[in-house]
XYZ file of C-alpha atoms in Angstrom:
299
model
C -6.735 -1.849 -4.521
C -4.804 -1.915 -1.278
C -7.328 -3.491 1.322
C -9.540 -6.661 1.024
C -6.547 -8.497 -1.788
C -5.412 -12.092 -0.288
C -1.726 -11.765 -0.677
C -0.034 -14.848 -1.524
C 4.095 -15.380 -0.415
C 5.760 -16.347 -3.188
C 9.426 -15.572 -1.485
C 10.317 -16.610 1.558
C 12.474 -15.069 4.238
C 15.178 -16.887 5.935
C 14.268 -14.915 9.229
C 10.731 -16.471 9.102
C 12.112 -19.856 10.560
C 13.320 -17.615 13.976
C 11.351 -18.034 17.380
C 9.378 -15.632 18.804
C 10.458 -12.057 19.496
C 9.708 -9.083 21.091
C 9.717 -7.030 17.904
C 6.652 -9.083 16.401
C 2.636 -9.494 17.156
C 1.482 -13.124 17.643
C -1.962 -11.662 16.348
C 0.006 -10.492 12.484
C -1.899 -12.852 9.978
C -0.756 -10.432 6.506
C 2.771 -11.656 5.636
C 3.365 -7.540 4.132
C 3.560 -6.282 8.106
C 5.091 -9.902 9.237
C 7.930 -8.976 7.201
C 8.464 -5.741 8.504
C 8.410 -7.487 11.880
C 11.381 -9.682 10.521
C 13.020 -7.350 9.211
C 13.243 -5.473 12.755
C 13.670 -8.895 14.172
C 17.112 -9.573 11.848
C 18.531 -6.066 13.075
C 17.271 -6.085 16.832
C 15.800 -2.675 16.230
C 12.525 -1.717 18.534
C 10.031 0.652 16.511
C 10.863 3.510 19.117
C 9.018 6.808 17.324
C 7.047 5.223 14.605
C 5.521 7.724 11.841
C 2.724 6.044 9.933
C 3.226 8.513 6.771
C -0.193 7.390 5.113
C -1.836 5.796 7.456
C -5.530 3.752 7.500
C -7.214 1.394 9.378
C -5.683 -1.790 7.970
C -1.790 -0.153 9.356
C -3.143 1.586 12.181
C -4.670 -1.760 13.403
C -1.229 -3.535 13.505
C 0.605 -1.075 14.684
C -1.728 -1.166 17.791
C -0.684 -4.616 18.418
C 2.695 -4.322 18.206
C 4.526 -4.703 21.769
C 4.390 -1.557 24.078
C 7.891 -2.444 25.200
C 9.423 -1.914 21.121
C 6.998 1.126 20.668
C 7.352 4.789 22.479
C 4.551 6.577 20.212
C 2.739 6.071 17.201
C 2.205 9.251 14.851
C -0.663 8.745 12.501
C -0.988 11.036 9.208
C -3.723 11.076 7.196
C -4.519 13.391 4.460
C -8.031 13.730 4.563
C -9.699 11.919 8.158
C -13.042 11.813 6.345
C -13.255 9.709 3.813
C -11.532 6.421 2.455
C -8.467 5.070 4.182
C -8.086 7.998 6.314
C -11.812 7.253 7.561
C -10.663 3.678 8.182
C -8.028 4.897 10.401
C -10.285 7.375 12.326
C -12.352 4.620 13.182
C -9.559 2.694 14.375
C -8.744 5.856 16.228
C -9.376 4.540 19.693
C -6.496 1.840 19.637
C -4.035 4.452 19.943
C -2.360 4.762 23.026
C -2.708 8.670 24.058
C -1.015 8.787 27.253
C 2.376 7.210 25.453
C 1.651 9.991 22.900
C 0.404 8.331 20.283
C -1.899 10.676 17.741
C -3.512 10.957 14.735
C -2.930 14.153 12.633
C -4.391 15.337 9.411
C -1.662 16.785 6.719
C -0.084 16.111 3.044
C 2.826 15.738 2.244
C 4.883 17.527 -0.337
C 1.866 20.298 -0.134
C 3.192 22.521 2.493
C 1.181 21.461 4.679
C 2.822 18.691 6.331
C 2.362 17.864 9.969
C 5.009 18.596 12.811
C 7.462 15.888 14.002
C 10.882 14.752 13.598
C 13.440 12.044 14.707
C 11.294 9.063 13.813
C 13.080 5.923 14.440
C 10.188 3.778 12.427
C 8.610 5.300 9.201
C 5.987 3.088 7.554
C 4.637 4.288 3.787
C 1.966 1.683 3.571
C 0.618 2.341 0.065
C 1.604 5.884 0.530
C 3.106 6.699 -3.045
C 0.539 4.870 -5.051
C -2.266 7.029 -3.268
C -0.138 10.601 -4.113
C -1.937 11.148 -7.452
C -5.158 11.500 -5.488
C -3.578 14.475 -2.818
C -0.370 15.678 -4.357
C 0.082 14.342 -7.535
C 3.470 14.689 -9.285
C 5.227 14.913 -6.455
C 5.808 11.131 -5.872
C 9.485 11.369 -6.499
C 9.837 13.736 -3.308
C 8.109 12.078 -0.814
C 10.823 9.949 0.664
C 13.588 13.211 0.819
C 10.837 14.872 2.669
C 10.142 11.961 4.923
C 14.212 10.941 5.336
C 14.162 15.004 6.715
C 11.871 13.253 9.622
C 14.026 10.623 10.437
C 16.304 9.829 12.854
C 19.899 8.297 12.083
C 19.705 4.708 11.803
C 16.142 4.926 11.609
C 14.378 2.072 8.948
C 11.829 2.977 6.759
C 9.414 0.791 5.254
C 7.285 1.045 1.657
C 4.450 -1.339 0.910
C 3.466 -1.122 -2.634
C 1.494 -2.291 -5.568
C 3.108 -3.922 -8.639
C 1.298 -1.593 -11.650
C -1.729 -3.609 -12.908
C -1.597 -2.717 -16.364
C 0.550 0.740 -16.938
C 3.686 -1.510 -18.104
C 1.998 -3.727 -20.074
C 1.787 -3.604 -24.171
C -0.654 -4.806 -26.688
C 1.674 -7.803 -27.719
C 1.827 -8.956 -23.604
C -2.097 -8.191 -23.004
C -2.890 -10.487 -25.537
C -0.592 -13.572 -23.967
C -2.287 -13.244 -20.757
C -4.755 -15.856 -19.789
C -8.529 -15.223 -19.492
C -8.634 -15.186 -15.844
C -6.046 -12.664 -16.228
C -7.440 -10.317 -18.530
C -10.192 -9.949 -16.066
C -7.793 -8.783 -13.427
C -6.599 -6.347 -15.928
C -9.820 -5.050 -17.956
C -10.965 -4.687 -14.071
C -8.154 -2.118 -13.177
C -8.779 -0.476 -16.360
C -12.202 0.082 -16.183
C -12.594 1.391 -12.696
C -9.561 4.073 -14.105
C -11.596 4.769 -16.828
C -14.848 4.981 -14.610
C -12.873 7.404 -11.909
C -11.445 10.169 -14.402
C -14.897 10.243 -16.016
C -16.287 11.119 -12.502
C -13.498 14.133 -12.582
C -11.727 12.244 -9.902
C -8.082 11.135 -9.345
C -7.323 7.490 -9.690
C -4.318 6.375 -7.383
C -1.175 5.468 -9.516
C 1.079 2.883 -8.754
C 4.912 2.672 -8.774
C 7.149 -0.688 -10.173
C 9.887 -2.112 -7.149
C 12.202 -1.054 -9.095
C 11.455 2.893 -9.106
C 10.920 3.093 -5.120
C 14.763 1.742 -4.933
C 15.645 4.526 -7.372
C 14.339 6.942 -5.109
C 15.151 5.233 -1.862
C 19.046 4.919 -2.770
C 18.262 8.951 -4.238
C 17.250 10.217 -0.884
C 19.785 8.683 0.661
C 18.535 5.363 2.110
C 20.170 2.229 2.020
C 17.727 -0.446 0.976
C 17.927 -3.760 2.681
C 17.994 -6.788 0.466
C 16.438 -9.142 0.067
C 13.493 -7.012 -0.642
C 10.606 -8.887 -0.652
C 7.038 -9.533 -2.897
C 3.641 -11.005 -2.263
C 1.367 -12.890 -5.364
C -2.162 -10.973 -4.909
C -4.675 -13.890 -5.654
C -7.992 -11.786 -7.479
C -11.248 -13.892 -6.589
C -14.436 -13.053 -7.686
C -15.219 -11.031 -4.555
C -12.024 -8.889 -4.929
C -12.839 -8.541 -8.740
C -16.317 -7.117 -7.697
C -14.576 -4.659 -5.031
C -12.744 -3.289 -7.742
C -15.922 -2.759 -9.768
C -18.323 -1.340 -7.410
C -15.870 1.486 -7.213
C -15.922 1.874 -11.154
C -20.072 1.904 -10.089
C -19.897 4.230 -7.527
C -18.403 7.164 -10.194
C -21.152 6.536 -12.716
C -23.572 9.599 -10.991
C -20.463 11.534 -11.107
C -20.404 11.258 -15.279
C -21.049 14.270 -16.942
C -22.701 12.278 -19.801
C -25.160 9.655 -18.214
C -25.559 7.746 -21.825
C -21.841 7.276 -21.443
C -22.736 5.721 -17.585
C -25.359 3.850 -19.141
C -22.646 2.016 -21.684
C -20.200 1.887 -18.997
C -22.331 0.439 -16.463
C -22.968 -2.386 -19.018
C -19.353 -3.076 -19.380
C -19.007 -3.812 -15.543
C -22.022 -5.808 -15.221
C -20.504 -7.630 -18.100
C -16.929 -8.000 -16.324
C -18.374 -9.172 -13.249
C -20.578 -11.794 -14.565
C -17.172 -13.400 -16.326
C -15.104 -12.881 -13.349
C -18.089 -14.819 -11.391
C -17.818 -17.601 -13.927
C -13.726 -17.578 -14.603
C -12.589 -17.025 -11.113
C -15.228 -18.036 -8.625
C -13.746 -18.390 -5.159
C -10.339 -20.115 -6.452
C -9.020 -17.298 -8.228
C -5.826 -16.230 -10.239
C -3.145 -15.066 -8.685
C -2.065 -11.980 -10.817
C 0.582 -9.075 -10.022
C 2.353 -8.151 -6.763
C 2.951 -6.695 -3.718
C 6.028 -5.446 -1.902
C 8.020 -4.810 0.992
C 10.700 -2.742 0.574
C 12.447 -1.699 3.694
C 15.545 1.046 3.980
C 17.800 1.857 6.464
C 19.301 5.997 7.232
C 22.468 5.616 7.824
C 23.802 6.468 11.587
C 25.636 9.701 12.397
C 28.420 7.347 12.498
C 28.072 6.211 9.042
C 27.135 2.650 10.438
């Protein structure tokens, strides 16, 4: 769910009113890595050593058009370089700058087999925790301790997250929600369902409110105001969702239980064609959430 959504700003920044700077990318259109750029922007802080913990193509392509002047390197970590978002940033591969020192690396995080590198100045987790389950599950509330161990002082670290779709919601609150919302929901649900029938891992997704936990844990100092994003769910993102429920029917160990299942999306889609159309409902979240190291001189 982290590519493809049309993310909505329902809070606005006081720093978005500022001129131009050389901390931000004219070319920036998605107002999750605009903010970022603000938030460097408020604190006239250049990127310097930037670690893109769980990088993709959708980060890696921003980063590259950040200005060479606020950037010395880009590090690029992906945990597998095959497949999925780690594909997407192999293919983006050639818009790193090699002869600055810019690279992308294959490791995981919290497995022992992180990659090399220290005294980052930039650290971007761009859907990073949400995506653990699928690599190193359980170890979501280590990830930032590990990565503060990479930082330098003063350095700013940013997470870009996913408000949970339906893991906080109850019987009583599904059954308030509007049609066009239920979609959104029986949607998330389904594809779930559809991946741990394949035997697969389905990516898990944190609340705001636990990544500060863990930020203000690991010693970070989170910068307020932090910052969220209405994700408006068309039709076409609705079927994105499903034709990756689709895509794990093969997998099923059972294909009468396929069969049934495939049914169910073909049934979801048709409604979401019919409720949501190309207006959509906006439904859930994103976030910014960026956190600051302190310096060696406690500043």
């Amino acid at each position: 769910m982290r590519l493809g959504l049309r993310r909505l700003l329902t809070t606005m920044s006081a720093m978005e009113n500022k001129g131009p700077s050389m901390l931000a990318s004219p070319k920036t259109q998605d107002p999750l890595f605009r903010r970022i750029e603000d938030v460097h922007h408020s604190l006239n802080k250049p990127y310097g050593r930037v670690l893109d913990a769980g990088t993709g193509g959708h980060s890696l392509k921003w980063l590259a058009t950040l200005p060479d002047e606020a950037v010395d390197c880009i590090t690029a970590v992906t945990a597998d370089a095959t497949s999925g978002e780690g594909k997407g940033a192999s293919d983006k591969q050639s818009l790193l700058n090699t002869s600055r020192g810019d690279a992308l690396v294959e490791g995981s995080w919290c497995s022992g087999h992180a990659p090399a590198g220290d005294a980052f100045d930039t650290v971007l987790c761009d859907y990073l925790i949400g995506s653990m389950d699928g690599f190193t599950p359980f170890m979501q509330d280590s990830i930032l301790g590990e990565l503060r161990a990479r930082c330098a002082p003063g350095a700013l670290l940013h997470v870009v997250g996913l408000t949970p779709i339906y893991a906080q919601l109850g019987a009583a609150q599904y059954k308030d929600l509007k049609e066009a919302e239920k979609i959104v929901v029986d949607t998330a649900r389904l594809r779930d369902a559809c991946i741990l029938l394949a035997a697969h891992r389905p990516y898990r997704e944190f609340p705001a409110t636990w990544i500060i936990r863990q930020l203000e844990k690991s010693g970070f100092e989170v910068i307020t105001p932090w910052k969220s994003y209405g994700v408006i769910w068309k039709h076409a993102t609705i079927k994105r969702q499903l034709d990756v429920a689709r895509r794990k029917l093969p997998h099923f160990a059972d294909q009468s239980v396929a069969a049934a299942m495939r049914g169910q999306i073909d049934a979801l889609d048709a409604s979401a064609k019919k409720l949501l159309g190309a207006t959509g409902v906006t439904y859930g979240a994103d976030y910014v959430i960026s956190a600051r190291l302190p310096s060696a001189s406690g500043e």
